[in-house]
PDB file of C-alpha atoms in Angstrom:
ATOM      1  CA  MET A 271      81.099 111.461  52.027  1.00 61.00           C
ATOM      2  CA  ASN A 272      83.386 114.184  52.033  1.00 69.00           C
ATOM      3  CA  PRO A 273      86.816 112.925  52.798  1.00 65.00           C
ATOM      4  CA  LYS A 274      87.868 116.095  55.434  1.00 63.00           C
ATOM      5  CA  LEU A 275      84.673 114.539  56.995  1.00 52.00           C
ATOM      6  CA  GLN A 276      85.710 111.136  56.339  1.00 62.00           C
ATOM      7  CA  LYS A 277      89.329 111.806  57.794  1.00 56.00           C
ATOM      8  CA  LYS A 278      87.774 113.390  61.001  1.00 47.00           C
ATOM      9  CA  ILE A 279      85.292 110.738  62.065  1.00 49.00           C
ATOM     10  CA  SER A 280      88.218 108.001  61.166  1.00 51.00           C
ATOM     11  CA  ASN A 281      90.330 109.705  64.059  1.00 52.00           C
ATOM     12  CA  LEU A 282      87.706 110.235  66.592  1.00 45.00           C
ATOM     13  CA  GLU A 283      86.975 106.412  66.203  1.00 49.00           C
ATOM     14  CA  ASN A 284      90.293 105.278  66.782  1.00 49.00           C
ATOM     15  CA  ILE A 285      91.250 107.635  69.263  1.00 54.00           C
ATOM     16  CA  GLU A 286      92.795 106.030  72.349  1.00 53.00           C
ATOM     17  CA  ARG A 287      89.906 106.350  75.165  1.00 55.00           C
ATOM     18  CA  PHE A 288      89.592 105.176  78.927  1.00 56.00           C
ATOM     19  CA  PRO A 289      87.099 102.353  78.648  1.00 61.00           C
ATOM     20  CA  ALA A 290      83.739 103.888  78.602  1.00 65.00           C
ATOM     21  CA  GLU A 291      82.521 100.911  80.962  1.00 73.00           C
ATOM     22  CA  GLU A 292      84.653 101.697  83.410  1.00 73.00           C
ATOM     23  CA  LEU A 293      83.566 105.231  82.977  1.00 73.00           C
ATOM     24  CA  LEU A 294      79.924 104.118  83.716  1.00 77.00           C
ATOM     25  CA  GLU A 295      80.902 102.344  86.829  1.00 83.00           C
ATOM     26  CA  LEU A 296      81.523 105.318  88.593  1.00 84.00           C
ATOM     27  CA  LEU A 297      77.708 106.801  88.165  1.00 89.00           C
ATOM     28  CA  PRO A 298      74.985 105.458  89.706  1.00 91.00           C
ATOM     29  CA  VAL A 299      72.281 105.208  85.999  1.00 93.00           C
ATOM     30  CA  LYS A 300      69.104 104.755  86.641  1.00 95.00           C
ATOM     31  CA  LYS A 301      66.643 103.933  83.016  1.00 97.00           C
ATOM     32  CA  THR A 302      64.917 107.026  83.651  1.00 97.00           C
ATOM     33  CA  ASP A 303      67.877 109.312  83.869  1.00 97.00           C
ATOM     34  CA  ASN A 304      68.435 111.536  80.830  1.00 98.00           C
ATOM     35  CA  VAL A 305      72.025 112.207  79.819  1.00 97.00           C
ATOM     36  CA  LEU A 306      74.099 115.004  77.897  1.00 97.00           C
ATOM     37  CA  ASP A 307      77.374 113.769  76.345  1.00 96.00           C
ATOM     38  CA  LEU A 308      79.204 116.544  75.773  1.00 95.00           C
ATOM     39  CA  GLY A 309      81.182 116.904  72.771  1.00 91.00           C
ATOM     40  CA  ALA A 310      79.776 113.176  71.662  1.00 91.00           C
ATOM     41  CA  GLY A 311      81.554 113.135  68.733  1.00 86.00           C
ATOM     42  CA  THR A 312      80.767 109.523  67.050  1.00 84.00           C
ATOM     43  CA  GLY A 313      79.269 108.635  70.103  1.00 87.00           C
ATOM     44  CA  TYR A 314      81.433 106.746  72.297  1.00 85.00           C
ATOM     45  CA  ILE A 315      79.991 107.579  75.398  1.00 90.00           C
ATOM     46  CA  SER A 316      76.594 107.958  73.926  1.00 94.00           C
ATOM     47  CA  PHE A 317      76.477 104.743  72.573  1.00 92.00           C
ATOM     48  CA  SER A 318      77.882 102.805  75.972  1.00 90.00           C
ATOM     49  CA  ILE A 319      75.189 104.493  77.825  1.00 94.00           C
ATOM     50  CA  ALA A 320      72.265 104.257  75.795  1.00 95.00           C
ATOM     51  CA  GLU A 321      70.752 100.798  76.984  1.00 92.00           C
ATOM     52  CA  ARG A 322      71.099 101.877  80.531  1.00 94.00           C
ATOM     53  CA  VAL A 323      69.162 105.431  80.403  1.00 97.00           C
ATOM     54  CA  ASN A 324      65.849 107.049  79.465  1.00 98.00           C
ATOM     55  CA  THR A 325      67.358 109.734  76.583  1.00 97.00           C
ATOM     56  CA  VAL A 326      71.353 110.688  75.687  1.00 97.00           C
ATOM     57  CA  TYR A 327      71.525 114.025  74.047  1.00 98.00           C
ATOM     58  CA  ALA A 328      74.736 114.144  72.248  1.00 96.00           C
ATOM     59  CA  LEU A 329      75.964 117.080  71.966  1.00 96.00           C
ATOM     60  CA  ASP A 330      78.817 118.777  69.548  1.00 94.00           C
ATOM     61  CA  ASN A 331      79.378 121.904  67.087  1.00 90.00           C
ATOM     62  CA  ASP A 332      79.882 119.596  64.227  1.00 88.00           C
ATOM     63  CA  LYS A 333      76.538 118.894  62.871  1.00 91.00           C
ATOM     64  CA  ASP A 334      78.004 116.421  60.252  1.00 86.00           C
ATOM     65  CA  VAL A 335      80.020 114.242  62.734  1.00 87.00           C
ATOM     66  CA  LEU A 336      75.830 114.398  64.162  1.00 92.00           C
ATOM     67  CA  GLU A 337      74.670 113.173  61.461  1.00 91.00           C
ATOM     68  CA  TYR A 338      77.268 110.431  61.329  1.00 88.00           C
ATOM     69  CA  LEU A 339      76.322 109.423  64.974  1.00 90.00           C
ATOM     70  CA  GLU A 340      72.593 109.409  63.959  1.00 94.00           C
ATOM     71  CA  THR A 341      73.007 107.022  60.851  1.00 91.00           C
ATOM     72  CA  GLN A 342      75.506 104.928  63.357  1.00 91.00           C
ATOM     73  CA  ALA A 343      72.675 104.776  66.108  1.00 95.00           C
ATOM     74  CA  LYS A 344      69.851 104.019  63.252  1.00 95.00           C
ATOM     75  CA  GLU A 345      71.856 101.063  61.861  1.00 94.00           C
ATOM     76  CA  ARG A 346      72.281  99.675  65.913  1.00 94.00           C
ATOM     77  CA  GLY A 347      68.354 100.059  66.466  1.00 96.00           C
ATOM     78  CA  ILE A 348      68.961 102.652  68.918  1.00 96.00           C
ATOM     79  CA  ALA A 349      66.151 105.317  69.133  1.00 97.00           C
ATOM     80  CA  ASN A 350      67.128 106.873  72.395  1.00 98.00           C
ATOM     81  CA  ILE A 351      69.542 109.272  71.036  1.00 97.00           C
ATOM     82  CA  LYS A 352      68.904 112.994  70.449  1.00 97.00           C
ATOM     83  CA  SER A 353      71.595 114.695  68.513  1.00 95.00           C
ATOM     84  CA  VAL A 354      72.082 118.570  69.426  1.00 96.00           C
ATOM     85  CA  ALA A 355      74.067 121.047  67.518  1.00 95.00           C
ATOM     86  CA  GLY A 356      75.443 123.936  69.844  1.00 94.00           C
ATOM     87  CA  ASP A 357      77.929 125.112  71.749  1.00 92.00           C
ATOM     88  CA  PHE A 358      78.970 123.762  75.342  1.00 93.00           C
ATOM     89  CA  LYS A 359      78.960 127.758  76.165  1.00 93.00           C
ATOM     90  CA  LYS A 360      75.434 127.992  74.904  1.00 96.00           C
ATOM     91  CA  ILE A 361      74.161 124.595  75.704  1.00 96.00           C
ATOM     92  CA  PRO A 362      70.535 124.666  73.849  1.00 96.00           C
ATOM     93  CA  LEU A 363      68.719 122.891  76.157  1.00 96.00           C
ATOM     94  CA  ASP A 364      66.147 124.105  78.931  1.00 97.00           C
ATOM     95  CA  ASN A 365      66.924 124.563  82.142  1.00 97.00           C
ATOM     96  CA  GLN A 366      66.922 121.574  85.125  1.00 97.00           C
ATOM     97  CA  VAL A 367      66.166 118.688  82.214  1.00 97.00           C
ATOM     98  CA  LEU A 368      68.935 116.331  82.706  1.00 98.00           C
ATOM     99  CA  ASP A 369      70.090 113.854  85.540  1.00 98.00           C
ATOM    100  CA  ILE A 370      73.836 113.492  84.323  1.00 97.00           C
ATOM    101  CA  ALA A 371      76.140 114.860  82.591  1.00 97.00           C
ATOM    102  CA  ILE A 372      79.975 113.746  81.070  1.00 96.00           C
ATOM    103  CA  ALA A 373      82.950 116.007  79.626  1.00 94.00           C
ATOM    104  CA  SER A 374      85.035 112.938  78.117  1.00 88.00           C
ATOM    105  CA  ILE A 375      88.457 115.100  76.992  1.00 84.00           C
ATOM    106  CA  SER A 376      86.275 117.645  75.756  1.00 87.00           C
ATOM    107  CA  LEU A 377      86.626 120.686  78.616  1.00 89.00           C
ATOM    108  CA  HIS A 378      90.292 121.673  77.464  1.00 84.00           C
ATOM    109  CA  GLU A 379      89.611 123.083  74.121  1.00 82.00           C
ATOM    110  CA  VAL A 380      86.491 125.260  76.047  1.00 87.00           C
ATOM    111  CA  GLN A 381      87.288 128.773  76.839  1.00 89.00           C
ATOM    112  CA  PRO A 382      86.403 130.247  79.185  1.00 93.00           C
ATOM    113  CA  LEU A 383      85.724 127.417  81.232  1.00 94.00           C
ATOM    114  CA  ALA A 384      83.468 129.145  83.550  1.00 96.00           C
ATOM    115  CA  THR A 385      80.991 129.563  81.022  1.00 96.00           C
ATOM    116  CA  ALA A 386      80.794 126.038  80.283  1.00 96.00           C
ATOM    117  CA  LEU A 387      80.602 124.186  83.779  1.00 97.00           C
ATOM    118  CA  GLN A 388      78.192 127.338  84.575  1.00 97.00           C
ATOM    119  CA  GLU A 389      75.768 125.671  82.158  1.00 97.00           C
ATOM    120  CA  ILE A 390      76.392 122.546  82.387  1.00 97.00           C
ATOM    121  CA  ASN A 391      75.186 123.018  85.678  1.00 98.00           C
ATOM    122  CA  ARG A 392      71.587 125.073  84.478  1.00 98.00           C
ATOM    123  CA  ILE A 393      70.871 122.397  82.142  1.00 97.00           C
ATOM    124  CA  LEU A 394      71.554 119.661  85.605  1.00 98.00           C
ATOM    125  CA  LYS A 395      68.898 118.851  87.312  1.00 98.00           C
ATOM    126  CA  ASP A 396      69.012 119.356  91.775  1.00 97.00           C
ATOM    127  CA  ARG A 397      71.577 116.871  92.961  1.00 97.00           C
ATOM    128  CA  GLY A 398      72.366 116.023  89.056  1.00 98.00           C
ATOM    129  CA  LEU A 399      76.055 114.580  88.084  1.00 98.00           C
ATOM    130  CA  PHE A 400      79.014 115.972  86.279  1.00 97.00           C
ATOM    131  CA  LEU A 401      81.467 113.136  85.110  1.00 96.00           C
ATOM    132  CA  CYS A 402      84.487 115.431  83.729  1.00 95.00           C
ATOM    133  CA  ILE A 403      87.404 112.687  82.404  1.00 92.00           C
ATOM    134  CA  GLU A 404      90.430 115.320  81.027  1.00 92.00           C
ATOM    135  CA  LEU A 405      94.270 115.090  80.351  1.00 87.00           C
ATOM    136  CA  GLU A 406      96.203 116.024  83.278  1.00 91.00           C
ATOM    137  CA  LYS A 407      98.526 119.466  82.453  1.00 88.00           C
ATOM    138  CA  THR A 408     101.775 118.947  82.394  1.00 81.00           C
ATOM    139  CA  GLU A 409     105.427 120.586  81.827  1.00 82.00           C
ATOM    140  CA  THR A 410     105.463 118.579  78.614  1.00 77.00           C
ATOM    141  CA  SER A 411     101.849 118.884  77.547  1.00 74.00           C
ATOM    142  CA  THR A 412     101.444 120.015  74.051  1.00 74.00           C
ATOM    143  CA  GLY A 413      98.026 121.523  73.124  1.00 76.00           C
ATOM    144  CA  PRO A 414      95.498 122.658  75.182  1.00 82.00           C
ATOM    145  CA  ARG A 415      95.319 121.679  79.013  1.00 88.00           C
ATOM    146  CA  VAL A 416      93.547 122.155  82.298  1.00 91.00           C
ATOM    147  CA  SER A 417      95.306 121.051  85.631  1.00 93.00           C
ATOM    148  CA  SER A 418      93.224 119.067  87.572  1.00 94.00           C
ATOM    149  CA  LYS A 419      93.576 121.456  90.135  1.00 96.00           C
ATOM    150  CA  ASP A 420      92.344 124.382  87.890  1.00 94.00           C
ATOM    151  CA  MET A 421      89.378 121.969  87.160  1.00 96.00           C
ATOM    152  CA  GLU A 422      87.937 121.251  90.468  1.00 97.00           C
ATOM    153  CA  ILE A 423      88.304 124.341  91.266  1.00 97.00           C
ATOM    154  CA  THR A 424      86.417 125.633  88.606  1.00 97.00           C
ATOM    155  CA  ILE A 425      83.781 123.087  89.094  1.00 98.00           C
ATOM    156  CA  LEU A 426      83.225 123.852  92.563  1.00 98.00           C
ATOM    157  CA  ASP A 427      83.154 127.900  91.269  1.00 97.00           C
ATOM    158  CA  ALA A 428      80.280 126.838  89.180  1.00 97.00           C
ATOM    159  CA  GLY A 429      78.029 125.268  92.122  1.00 97.00           C
ATOM    160  CA  PHE A 430      79.012 121.704  91.995  1.00 98.00           C
ATOM    161  CA  SER A 431      80.390 120.293  94.816  1.00 98.00           C
ATOM    162  CA  ILE A 432      83.043 117.149  94.398  1.00 97.00           C
ATOM    163  CA  VAL A 433      82.069 113.804  95.140  1.00 96.00           C
ATOM    164  CA  ASN A 434      85.505 111.824  94.059  1.00 95.00           C
ATOM    165  CA  LYS A 435      88.694 112.569  92.208  1.00 95.00           C
ATOM    166  CA  ILE A 436      90.235 109.850  90.595  1.00 91.00           C
ATOM    167  CA  TYR A 437      94.072 110.048  89.344  1.00 91.00           C
ATOM    168  CA  PRO A 438      93.866 106.533  87.152  1.00 86.00           C
ATOM    169  CA  SER A 439      96.823 104.887  85.666  1.00 83.00           C
ATOM    170  CA  THR A 440      95.578 104.347  82.338  1.00 77.00           C
ATOM    171  CA  LYS A 441      97.254 106.991  80.161  1.00 77.00           C
ATOM    172  CA  ILE A 442      95.514 108.271  76.850  1.00 75.00           C
ATOM    173  CA  ALA A 443      98.317 109.114  74.246  1.00 72.00           C
ATOM    174  CA  ASN A 444     100.636 108.533  76.753  1.00 76.00           C
ATOM    175  CA  GLN A 445      99.511 111.402  79.000  1.00 81.00           C
ATOM    176  CA  SER A 446      98.014 111.426  82.747  1.00 86.00           C
ATOM    177  CA  ILE A 447      93.965 112.072  82.812  1.00 88.00           C
ATOM    178  CA  TYR A 448      92.015 112.704  85.662  1.00 93.00           C
ATOM    179  CA  ILE A 449      88.270 111.928  86.163  1.00 93.00           C
ATOM    180  CA  ILE A 450      85.740 114.123  88.736  1.00 96.00           C
ATOM    181  CA  LEU A 451      82.460 113.424  89.979  1.00 96.00           C
ATOM    182  CA  ALA A 452      80.483 116.385  90.877  1.00 98.00           C
ATOM    183  CA  GLN A 453      77.045 117.082  92.516  1.00 98.00           C
ATOM    184  CA  LYS A 454      74.706 119.728  91.289  1.00 98.00           C
TER     185      LYS A 454
END
C-alpha cells in the first residue's frame, strides 16, 4: 500500500466520530432495507449497519479507500457491503432503490449542496429516510461548514420533510455537531 493511501486510511480510522450505534438508534432499520453510506471512507457507518440490513452501498470517490473497505469486509466475513465509486452530485445508482441514506460529516465538502441533496432524494424510495450528521458552522469554524439552519433549508428545498433535529452535547474535534433526520 502506498504511503499516501496508508496515511489517509490511518487518518480516517482514527478520526473522532459520533458513536455509530447511537446514530443507528435514530433509524427504524429493517433487515430488508437497502442503505447508502455517503462518503463511506473506511466503513465506519457501513460496518456498523451491515448486519442489520439487506445491502449497504458504500459510496466514496476514492477507489483506493473503497478497495481497503472491501478487503476489511472480506476479512470480517461481511458480504452485503457493495462499494460504489462516485460523486455525491451524480450518484451512480438507479432511482428509488434505497430505503435509507446516511451522510456522516461529509456533505460540508460538496458544492453545490443542493445538487447532492436532490440526488439523495432521487435514489431514495418514497418515504425513505435521510440521516445527516454534520459539523455546525460557527464564527470560529475552520474549513468548509454548513450551518444547521442552511442544511435544513436545503434539505426541505430538495423535497424532504424534517422528522427530527438533534443538537447533541457530544463534540467532534471540539466542534459542535447537529443531526437531521428527514423523510422523502
